[in-house]
Coordinates of C-alpha atoms and ligand atoms in Angstrom, one line a residue:
X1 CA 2.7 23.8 -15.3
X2 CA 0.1 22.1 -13.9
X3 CA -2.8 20.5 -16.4
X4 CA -5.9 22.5 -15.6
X5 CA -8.5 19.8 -16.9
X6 CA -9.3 17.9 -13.8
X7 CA -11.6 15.1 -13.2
X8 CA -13.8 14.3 -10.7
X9 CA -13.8 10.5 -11.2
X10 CA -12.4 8.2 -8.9
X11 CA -10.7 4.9 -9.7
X12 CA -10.4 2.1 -7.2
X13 CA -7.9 -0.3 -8.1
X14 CA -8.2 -3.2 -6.4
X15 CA -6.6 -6.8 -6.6
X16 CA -10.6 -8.2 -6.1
X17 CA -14.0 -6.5 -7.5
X18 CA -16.9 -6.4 -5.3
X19 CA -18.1 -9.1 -6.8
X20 CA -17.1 -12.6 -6.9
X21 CA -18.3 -14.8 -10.5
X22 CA -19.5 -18.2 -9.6
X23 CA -21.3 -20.5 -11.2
X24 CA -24.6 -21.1 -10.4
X25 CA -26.4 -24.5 -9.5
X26 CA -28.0 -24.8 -12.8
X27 CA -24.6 -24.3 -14.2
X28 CA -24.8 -20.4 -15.3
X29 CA -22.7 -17.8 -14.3
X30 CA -23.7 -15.9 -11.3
X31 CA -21.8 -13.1 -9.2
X32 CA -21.5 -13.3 -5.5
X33 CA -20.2 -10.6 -2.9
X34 CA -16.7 -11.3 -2.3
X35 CA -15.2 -12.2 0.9
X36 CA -13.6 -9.6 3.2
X37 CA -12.3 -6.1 5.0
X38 CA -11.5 -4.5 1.9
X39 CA -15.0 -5.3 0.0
X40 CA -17.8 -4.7 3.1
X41 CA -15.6 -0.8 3.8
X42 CA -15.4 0.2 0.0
X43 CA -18.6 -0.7 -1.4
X44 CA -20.7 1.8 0.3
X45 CA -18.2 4.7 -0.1
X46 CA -18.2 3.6 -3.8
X47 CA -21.8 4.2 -3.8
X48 CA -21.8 7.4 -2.9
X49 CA -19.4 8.2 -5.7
X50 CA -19.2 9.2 -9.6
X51 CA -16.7 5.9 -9.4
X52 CA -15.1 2.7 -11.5
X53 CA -13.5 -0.1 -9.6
X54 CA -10.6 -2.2 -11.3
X55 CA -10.2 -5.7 -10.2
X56 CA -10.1 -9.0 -10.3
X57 CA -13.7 -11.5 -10.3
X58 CA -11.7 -14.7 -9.0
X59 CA -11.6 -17.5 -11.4
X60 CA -9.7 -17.7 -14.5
X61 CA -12.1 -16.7 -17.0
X62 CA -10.5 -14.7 -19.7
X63 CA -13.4 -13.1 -21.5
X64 CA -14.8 -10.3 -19.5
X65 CA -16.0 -6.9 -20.2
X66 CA -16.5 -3.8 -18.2
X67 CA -20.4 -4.3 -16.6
X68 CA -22.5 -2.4 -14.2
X69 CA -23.6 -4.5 -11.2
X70 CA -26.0 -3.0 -8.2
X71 CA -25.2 0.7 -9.3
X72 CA -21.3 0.3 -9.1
X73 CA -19.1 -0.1 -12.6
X74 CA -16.8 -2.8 -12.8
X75 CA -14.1 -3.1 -14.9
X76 CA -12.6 -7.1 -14.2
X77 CA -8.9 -7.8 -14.8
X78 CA -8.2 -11.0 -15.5
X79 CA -5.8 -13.7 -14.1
X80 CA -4.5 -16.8 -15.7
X81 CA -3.6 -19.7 -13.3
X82 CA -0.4 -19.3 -13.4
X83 CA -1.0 -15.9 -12.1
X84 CA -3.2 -17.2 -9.2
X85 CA -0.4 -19.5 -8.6
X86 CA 2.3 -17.0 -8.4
X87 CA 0.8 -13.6 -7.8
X88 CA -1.8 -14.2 -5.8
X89 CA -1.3 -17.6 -4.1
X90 CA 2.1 -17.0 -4.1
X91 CA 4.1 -13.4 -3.5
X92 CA 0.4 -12.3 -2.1
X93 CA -0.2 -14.7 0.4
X94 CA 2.5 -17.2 0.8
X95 CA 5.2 -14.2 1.1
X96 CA 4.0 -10.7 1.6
X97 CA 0.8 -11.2 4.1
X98 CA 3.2 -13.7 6.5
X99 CA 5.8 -11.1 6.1
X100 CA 3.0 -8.4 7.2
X101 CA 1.8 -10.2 9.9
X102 CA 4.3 -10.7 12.3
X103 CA 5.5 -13.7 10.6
X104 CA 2.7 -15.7 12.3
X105 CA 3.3 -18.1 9.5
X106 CA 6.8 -18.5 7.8
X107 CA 6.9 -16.7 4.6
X108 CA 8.6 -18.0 1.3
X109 CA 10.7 -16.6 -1.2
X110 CA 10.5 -17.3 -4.8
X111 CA 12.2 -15.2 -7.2
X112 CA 9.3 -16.5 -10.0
X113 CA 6.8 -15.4 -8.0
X114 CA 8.2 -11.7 -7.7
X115 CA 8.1 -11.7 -11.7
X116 CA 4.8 -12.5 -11.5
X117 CA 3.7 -9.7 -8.8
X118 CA 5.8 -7.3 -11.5
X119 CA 3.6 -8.7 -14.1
X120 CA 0.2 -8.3 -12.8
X121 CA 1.1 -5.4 -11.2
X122 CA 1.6 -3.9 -14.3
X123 CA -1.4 -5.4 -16.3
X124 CA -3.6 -3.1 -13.2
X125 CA -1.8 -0.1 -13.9
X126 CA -2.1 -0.4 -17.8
X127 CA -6.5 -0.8 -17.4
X128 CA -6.5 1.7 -14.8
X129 CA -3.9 4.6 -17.1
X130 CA -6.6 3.3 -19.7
X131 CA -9.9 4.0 -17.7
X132 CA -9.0 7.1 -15.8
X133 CA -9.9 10.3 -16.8
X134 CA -7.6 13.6 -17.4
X135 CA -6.7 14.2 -14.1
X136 CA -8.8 12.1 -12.0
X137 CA -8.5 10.4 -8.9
X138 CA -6.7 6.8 -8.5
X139 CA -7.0 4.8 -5.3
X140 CA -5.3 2.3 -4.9
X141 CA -5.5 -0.7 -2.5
X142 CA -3.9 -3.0 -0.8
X143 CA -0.1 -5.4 -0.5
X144 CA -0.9 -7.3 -3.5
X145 CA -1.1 -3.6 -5.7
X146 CA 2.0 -1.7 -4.1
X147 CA 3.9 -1.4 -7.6
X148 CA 0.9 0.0 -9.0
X149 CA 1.4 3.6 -7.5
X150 CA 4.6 4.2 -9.7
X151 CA 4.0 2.4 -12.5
X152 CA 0.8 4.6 -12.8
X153 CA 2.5 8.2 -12.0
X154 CA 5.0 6.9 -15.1
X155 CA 2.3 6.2 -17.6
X156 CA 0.3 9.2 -16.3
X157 CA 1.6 11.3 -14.6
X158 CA -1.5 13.7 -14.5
X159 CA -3.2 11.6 -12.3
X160 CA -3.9 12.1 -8.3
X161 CA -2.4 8.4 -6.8
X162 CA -2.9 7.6 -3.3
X163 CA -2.5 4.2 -1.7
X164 CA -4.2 2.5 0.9
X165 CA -3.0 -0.5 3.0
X166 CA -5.6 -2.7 4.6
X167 CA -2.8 -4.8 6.7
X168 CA -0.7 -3.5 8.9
X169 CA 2.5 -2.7 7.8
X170 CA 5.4 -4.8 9.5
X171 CA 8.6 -3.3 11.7
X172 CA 11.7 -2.4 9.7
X173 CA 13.5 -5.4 11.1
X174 CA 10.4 -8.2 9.8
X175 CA 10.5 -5.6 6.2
X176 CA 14.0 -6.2 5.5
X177 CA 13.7 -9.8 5.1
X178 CA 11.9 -8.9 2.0
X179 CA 14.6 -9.8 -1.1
X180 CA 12.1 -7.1 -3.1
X181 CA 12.3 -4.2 -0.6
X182 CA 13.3 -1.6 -2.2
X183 CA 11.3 -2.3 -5.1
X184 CA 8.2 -2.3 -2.9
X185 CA 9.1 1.2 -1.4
X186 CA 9.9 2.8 -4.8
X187 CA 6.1 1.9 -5.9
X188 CA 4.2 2.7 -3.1
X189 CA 6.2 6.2 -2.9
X190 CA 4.6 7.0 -6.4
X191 CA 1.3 7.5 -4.6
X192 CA 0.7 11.4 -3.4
X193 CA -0.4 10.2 -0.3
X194 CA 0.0 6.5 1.4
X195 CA -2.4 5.5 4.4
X196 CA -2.1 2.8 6.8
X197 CA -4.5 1.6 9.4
X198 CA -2.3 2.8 12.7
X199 CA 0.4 5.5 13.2
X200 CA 2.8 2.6 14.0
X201 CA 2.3 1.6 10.5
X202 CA 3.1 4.7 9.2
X203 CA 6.0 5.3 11.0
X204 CA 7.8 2.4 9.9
X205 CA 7.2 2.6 6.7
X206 CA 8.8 6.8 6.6
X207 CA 11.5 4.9 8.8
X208 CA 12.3 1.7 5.8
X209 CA 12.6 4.7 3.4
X210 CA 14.4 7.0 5.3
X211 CA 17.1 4.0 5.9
X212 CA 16.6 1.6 2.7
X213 CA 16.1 4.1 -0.5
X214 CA 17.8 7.1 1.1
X215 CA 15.4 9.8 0.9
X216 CA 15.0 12.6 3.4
X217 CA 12.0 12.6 5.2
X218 CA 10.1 14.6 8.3
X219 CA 7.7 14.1 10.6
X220 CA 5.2 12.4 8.3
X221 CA 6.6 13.3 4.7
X222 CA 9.4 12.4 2.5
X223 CA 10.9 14.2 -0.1
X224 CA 11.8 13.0 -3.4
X225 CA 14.7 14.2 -5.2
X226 CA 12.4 15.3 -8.2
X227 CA 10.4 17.7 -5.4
X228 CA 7.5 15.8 -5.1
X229 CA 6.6 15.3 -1.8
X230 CA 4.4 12.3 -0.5
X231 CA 2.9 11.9 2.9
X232 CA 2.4 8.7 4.7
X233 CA -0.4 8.9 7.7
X234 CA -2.8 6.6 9.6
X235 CA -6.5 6.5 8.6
X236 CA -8.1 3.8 10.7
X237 CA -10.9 2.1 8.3
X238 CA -14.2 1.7 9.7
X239 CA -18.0 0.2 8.5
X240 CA -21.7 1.5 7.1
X241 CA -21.9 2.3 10.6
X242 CA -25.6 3.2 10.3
X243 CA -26.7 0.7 7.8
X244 CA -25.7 -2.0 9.8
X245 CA -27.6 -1.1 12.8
X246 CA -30.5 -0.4 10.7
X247 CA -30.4 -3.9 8.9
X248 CA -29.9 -5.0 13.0
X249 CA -33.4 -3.7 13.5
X250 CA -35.3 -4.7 10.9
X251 CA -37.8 -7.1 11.7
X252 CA -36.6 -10.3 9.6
X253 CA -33.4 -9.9 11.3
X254 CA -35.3 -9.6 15.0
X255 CA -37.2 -13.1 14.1
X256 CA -34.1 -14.6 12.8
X257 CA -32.5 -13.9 16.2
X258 CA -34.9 -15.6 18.1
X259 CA -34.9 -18.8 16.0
X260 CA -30.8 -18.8 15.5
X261 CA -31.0 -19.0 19.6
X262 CA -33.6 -21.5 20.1
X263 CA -31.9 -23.6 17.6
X264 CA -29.1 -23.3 19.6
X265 CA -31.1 -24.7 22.8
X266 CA -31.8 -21.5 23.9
X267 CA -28.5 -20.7 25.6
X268 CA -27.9 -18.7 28.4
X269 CA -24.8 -17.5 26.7
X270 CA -23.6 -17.2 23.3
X271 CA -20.3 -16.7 22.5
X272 CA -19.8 -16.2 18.4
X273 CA -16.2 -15.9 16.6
X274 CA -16.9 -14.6 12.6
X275 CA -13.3 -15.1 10.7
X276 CA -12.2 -16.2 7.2
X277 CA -10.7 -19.2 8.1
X278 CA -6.6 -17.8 8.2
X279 CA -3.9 -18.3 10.8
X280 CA -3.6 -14.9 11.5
X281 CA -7.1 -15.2 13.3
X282 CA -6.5 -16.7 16.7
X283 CA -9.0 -19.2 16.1
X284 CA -7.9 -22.3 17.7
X285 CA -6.5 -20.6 20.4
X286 CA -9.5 -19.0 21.0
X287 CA -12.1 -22.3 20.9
X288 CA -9.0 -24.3 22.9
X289 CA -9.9 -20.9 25.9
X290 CA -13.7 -21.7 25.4
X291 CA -13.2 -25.5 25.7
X292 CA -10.9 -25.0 28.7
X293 CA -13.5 -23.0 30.4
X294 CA -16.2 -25.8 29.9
X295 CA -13.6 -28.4 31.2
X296 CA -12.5 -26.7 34.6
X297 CA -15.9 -26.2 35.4
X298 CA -16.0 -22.4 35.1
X299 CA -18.6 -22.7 32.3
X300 CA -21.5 -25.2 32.1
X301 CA -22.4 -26.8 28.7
X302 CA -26.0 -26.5 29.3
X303 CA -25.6 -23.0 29.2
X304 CA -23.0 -21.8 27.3
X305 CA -22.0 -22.9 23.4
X306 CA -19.6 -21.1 21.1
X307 CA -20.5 -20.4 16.8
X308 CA -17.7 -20.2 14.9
X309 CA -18.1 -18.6 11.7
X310 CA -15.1 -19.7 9.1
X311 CA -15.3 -18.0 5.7
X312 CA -13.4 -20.4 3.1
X313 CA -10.6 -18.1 2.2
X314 CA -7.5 -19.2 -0.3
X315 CA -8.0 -22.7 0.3
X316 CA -5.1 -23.7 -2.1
X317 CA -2.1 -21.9 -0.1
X318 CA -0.8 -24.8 1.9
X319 CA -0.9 -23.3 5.5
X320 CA -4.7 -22.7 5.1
X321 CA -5.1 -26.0 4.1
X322 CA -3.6 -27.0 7.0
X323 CA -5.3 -25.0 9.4
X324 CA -8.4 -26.1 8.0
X325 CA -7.7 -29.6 8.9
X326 CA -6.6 -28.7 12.6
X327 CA -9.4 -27.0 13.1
X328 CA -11.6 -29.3 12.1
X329 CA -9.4 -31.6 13.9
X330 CA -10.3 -29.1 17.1
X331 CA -13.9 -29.1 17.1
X332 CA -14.3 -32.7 16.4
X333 CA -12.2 -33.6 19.6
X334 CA -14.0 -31.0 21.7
X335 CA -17.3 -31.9 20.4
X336 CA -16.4 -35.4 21.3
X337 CA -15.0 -34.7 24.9
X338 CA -17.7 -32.1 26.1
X339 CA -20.9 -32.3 23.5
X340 CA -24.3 -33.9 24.2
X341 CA -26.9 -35.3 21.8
X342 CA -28.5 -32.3 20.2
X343 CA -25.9 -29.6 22.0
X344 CA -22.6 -30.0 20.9
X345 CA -20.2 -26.9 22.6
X346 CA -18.9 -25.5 19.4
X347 CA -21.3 -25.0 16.2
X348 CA -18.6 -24.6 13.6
X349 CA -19.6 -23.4 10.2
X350 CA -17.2 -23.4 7.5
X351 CA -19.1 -20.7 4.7
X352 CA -20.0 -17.5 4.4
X353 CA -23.1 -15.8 5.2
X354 CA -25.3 -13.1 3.9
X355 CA -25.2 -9.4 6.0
X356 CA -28.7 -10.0 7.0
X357 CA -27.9 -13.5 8.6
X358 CA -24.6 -12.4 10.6
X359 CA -26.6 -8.8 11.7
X360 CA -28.5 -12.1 13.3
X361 CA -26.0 -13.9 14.5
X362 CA -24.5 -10.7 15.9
X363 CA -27.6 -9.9 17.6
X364 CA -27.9 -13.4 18.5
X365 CA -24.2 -13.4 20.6
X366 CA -23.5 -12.5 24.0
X367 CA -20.5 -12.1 23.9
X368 CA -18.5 -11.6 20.5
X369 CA -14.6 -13.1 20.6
X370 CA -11.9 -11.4 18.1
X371 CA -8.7 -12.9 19.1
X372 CA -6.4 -12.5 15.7
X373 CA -2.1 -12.5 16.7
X374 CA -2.3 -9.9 14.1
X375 CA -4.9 -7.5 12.1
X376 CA -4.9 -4.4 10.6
X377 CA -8.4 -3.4 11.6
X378 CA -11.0 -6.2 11.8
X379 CA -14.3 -4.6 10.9
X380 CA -16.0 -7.6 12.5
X381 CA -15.3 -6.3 15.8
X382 CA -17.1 -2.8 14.7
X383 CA -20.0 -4.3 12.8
X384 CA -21.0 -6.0 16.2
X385 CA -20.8 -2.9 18.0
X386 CA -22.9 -1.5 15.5
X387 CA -25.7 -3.8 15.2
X388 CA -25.6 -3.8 19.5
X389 CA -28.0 -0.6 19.3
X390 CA -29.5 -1.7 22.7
X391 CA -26.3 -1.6 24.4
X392 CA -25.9 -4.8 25.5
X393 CA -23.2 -7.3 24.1
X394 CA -19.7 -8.0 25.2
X395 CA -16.5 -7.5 22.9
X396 CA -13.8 -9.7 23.9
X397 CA -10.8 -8.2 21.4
X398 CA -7.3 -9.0 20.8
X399 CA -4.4 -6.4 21.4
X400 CA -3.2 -7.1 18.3
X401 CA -6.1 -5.8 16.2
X402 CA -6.2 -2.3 14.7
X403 CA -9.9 -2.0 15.9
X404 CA -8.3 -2.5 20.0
X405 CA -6.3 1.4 19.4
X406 CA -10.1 2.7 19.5
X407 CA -12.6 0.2 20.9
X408 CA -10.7 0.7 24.3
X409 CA -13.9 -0.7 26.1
X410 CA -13.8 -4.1 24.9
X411 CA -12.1 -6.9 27.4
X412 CA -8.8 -6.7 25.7
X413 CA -6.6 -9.8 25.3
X414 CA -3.1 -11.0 24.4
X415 CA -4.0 -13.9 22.3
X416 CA -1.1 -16.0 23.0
X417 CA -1.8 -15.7 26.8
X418 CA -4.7 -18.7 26.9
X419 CA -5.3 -18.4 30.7
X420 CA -5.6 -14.3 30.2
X421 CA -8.3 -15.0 27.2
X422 CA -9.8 -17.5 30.0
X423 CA -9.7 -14.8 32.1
X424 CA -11.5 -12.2 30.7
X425 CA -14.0 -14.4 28.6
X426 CA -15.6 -15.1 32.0
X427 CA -15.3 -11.6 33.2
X428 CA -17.2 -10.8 29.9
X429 CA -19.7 -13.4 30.3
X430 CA -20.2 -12.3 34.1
X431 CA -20.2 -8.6 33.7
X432 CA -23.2 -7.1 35.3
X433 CA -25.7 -5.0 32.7
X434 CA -24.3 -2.4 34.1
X435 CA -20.8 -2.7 33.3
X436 CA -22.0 -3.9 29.9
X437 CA -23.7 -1.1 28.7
X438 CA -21.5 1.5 29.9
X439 CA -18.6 -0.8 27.8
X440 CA -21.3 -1.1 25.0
X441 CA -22.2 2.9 24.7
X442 CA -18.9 4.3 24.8
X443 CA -17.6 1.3 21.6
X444 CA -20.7 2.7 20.3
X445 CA -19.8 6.4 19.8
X446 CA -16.8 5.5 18.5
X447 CA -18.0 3.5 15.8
X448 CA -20.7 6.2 14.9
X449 CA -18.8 9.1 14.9
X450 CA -15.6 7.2 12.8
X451 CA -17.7 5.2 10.2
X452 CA -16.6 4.7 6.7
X453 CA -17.4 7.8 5.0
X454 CA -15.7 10.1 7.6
X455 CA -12.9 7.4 6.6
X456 CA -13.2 7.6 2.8
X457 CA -14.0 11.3 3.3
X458 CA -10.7 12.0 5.2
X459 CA -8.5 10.0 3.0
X460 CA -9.9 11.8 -0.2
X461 CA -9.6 14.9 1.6
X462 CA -5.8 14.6 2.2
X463 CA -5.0 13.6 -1.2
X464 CA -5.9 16.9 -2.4
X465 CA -4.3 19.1 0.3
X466 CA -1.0 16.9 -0.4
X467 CA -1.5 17.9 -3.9
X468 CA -2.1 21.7 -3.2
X469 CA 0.3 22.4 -1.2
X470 CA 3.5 21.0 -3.7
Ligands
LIG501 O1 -8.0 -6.7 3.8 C1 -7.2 -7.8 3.6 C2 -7.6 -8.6 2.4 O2 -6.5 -9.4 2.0 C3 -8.1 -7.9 1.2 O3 -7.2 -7.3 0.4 C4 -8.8 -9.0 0.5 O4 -9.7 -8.7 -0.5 C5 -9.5 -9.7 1.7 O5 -8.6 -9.6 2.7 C6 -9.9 -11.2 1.4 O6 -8.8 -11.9 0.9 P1 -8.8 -12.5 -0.5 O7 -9.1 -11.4 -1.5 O8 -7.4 -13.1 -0.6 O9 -9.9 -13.6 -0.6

């Protein structure tokens, strides 16, 4: 029979907290929001919530204790560095997020590096069977979690578990080079209910279960031989929707504006790219387009200069090492070739910015470029659109992101096609007002209507009718 003492509490597990610790100039320990998707969609609905959040503060530190920062209650999990080595360097990034992403980078295999995924894996589900509450809510996020979801329903079974993935979630054929598999199926089918960002996502991953573990399945649900039932759907993530527009508007952000584009010597066009710096982004191909353009003459120098945005982002993995260097490699030659004194084409920056400095920069762009081979969502593409509240802007957006299955409007792009990305960069930077705005309103209604709590609302929502109706 079913426990009747149920909580209301909700547990994210997560492999990173909200919060980054860094140490400050003066040599103390500070804490800095952390970089990404996952962070900018989850704060707010965590916010709204009676919530604890399970993760890892970066670093290596060993000594830390649950704390309450900005409202939100933390509970850290630490890492050694072997772990960041192996777990999260290695099975995370170096195997699983390749593997996810079309294989735009090839992924390795290293049997020491499962071991560690098992390890860790289990460390979260041991803090998070610890802090949840009789019958409370556990959501889970993420490829670097996916054992968590079973090893949790073991330990307690009295617990709601859904699972979220932020990345899309590769075809059957790309999945089965996984050596771990079926391993990774068995966990994530502890969850109640398992969400992706696209149906396609979903699809394959009822498919791999259907063919690789053997369970029946229909329509959306499988069906585990012990009669639980577990449903796997699409819940496109979205932003703060509102709160972005509104930090767009304030006052500070209108002056900062204005001086970002006069320091840029006033423009007639701005083209801005905002990415943590990761292969999977499109970035060179994308500034190689812009270059192009200035070199055949279809764009002038004078008037037109592309920002680059580059969030440092797991700068020890070897392929964002090296990506770093040809990118840097990139601007340098095209700053060289094309650049003037005072007005070079490309204004790279490799950091990361406060919100109220990229609603700025955002507000500052003409035309915004999101060109990744492969991305579950990218929220950067909505955030624009949201901070665009006069209807003006252009969205130049790859095919291969989540956010292209709703923002329909943009000028969508195959990012390996360089003369289509040509293409429709111009047609975005010649598009009459018209044309923008109509583009501009309809993204916008989207984006307003699907925002992040109708997201976090939906998900939760699920969870419970999966529950109720086994
Ligand atoms: O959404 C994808 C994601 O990998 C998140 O899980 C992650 O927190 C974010 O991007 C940033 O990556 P990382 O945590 O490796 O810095």
């Amino acid at each position: 029979m079913e426990d009747v003492t149920q909580s209301d509490q909700l547990v994210i597990v997560a492999n990173r907290l909200p919060v980054d610790r860094v140490e400050l100039p003066d040599g103390s320990p500070g804490w800095r929001r952390s970089p990404g998707g996952l962070v900018s969609a989850m704060d707010p609905v965590m916010r709204t919530r009676n919530g604890v959040w399970i993760g890892w503060p970066g670093g290596t530190e060993t000594d830390l204790e649950p704390f309450e920062d900005d409202g939100l209650s933390l509970v850290p999990i630490s890492l050694t560095a072997q772990d960041v080595e192996e777990f999260y360097e290695g099975m995370s990034n170096a195997t699983l997020w390749p593997i996810y992403h079309d294989v735009v980078a090839k992924p390795e295999f290293h049997r020491e590096w499962w071991d560690s995924y098992v390890d860790v894996n289990r460390r979260f589900t041991e803090r998070a069977a610890e802090v949840a509450e009789q019958g409370a809510t556990v959501w889970v996020h993420d490829y670097q979690l996916q054992l968590v979801p079973q090893m949790l329903r073991e330990l307690r079974p009295d617990l709601r578990i859904g699972f979220y993935l932020h990345i899309p979630f590769p075809p059957a054929e790309l999945f089965a080079q996984l050596p771990w598999r079926r391993q990774v199926l068995e966990g994530l089918l502890g969850a109640d209910l398992v969400g992706f960002q696209l149906p396609g996502g979903a699809a394959n991953f009822v498919r791999l279960v259907r063919q690789r573990v053997g369970h029946k399945t229909h329509r959306d649900i499988v069906y585990l031989p012990d009669g639980r039932k577990v449903r796997a759907a699409a819940f496109p993530i979205s932003i703060d929707t509102r709160a972005f527009e509104e930090l767009a508007r304030r006052e500070s952000v209108v002056e900062r504006c204005a001086e970002i584009r006069s320091a840029l010597g006033s423009p007639t066009k701005v083209f801005l790219g905002v990415d943590r710096l990761d292969y999977t982004k499109g970035i060179i191909a994308r500034l190689r387009a812009f270059s192009e353009l200035i070199t055949d003459g279809s764009l002038d120098a004078d008037e037109a200069v592309f920002v680059q945005v580059a969030t440092p982002s797991r700068e020890r993995v070897a392929q964002y090492r090296l990506l770093r260097d040809e990118i840097d490699r990139l601007v340098g030659r095209i700053n060289g070739d094309l650049g003037r004194i005072g007005q070079p084409a490309i204004h790279y920056l490799h950091s990361s910015y406060p919100r109220e400095e990229m609603a700025a920069l955002y507000r500052a762009a003409d035309i915004m470029v999101v060109t990744p081979f492969r991305d579950g969502m990218n929220l950067v593409a909505k955030e624009y659109v949201a901070c665009r509240y006069d209807d003006d802007g252009a969205l130049v957006l790859s095919e291969f992101a989540g956010a292209s299955n709703e923002l329909r409007q943009a000028w969508l792009v195959n990012p390996y096609d360089i003369n289509g990305m040509k293409a429709a960069l111009l047609e975005a930077c010649r598009a009459d007002d018209k044309a923008r705005s109509r583009r501009m309103k309809a993204m916008r209604r989207t984006v307003l209507r699907n925002d992040v709590a109708a997201w976090a609302d939906g998900f939760l929502e699920s969870m419970a009718e999966v529950g109720r109706s086994e």
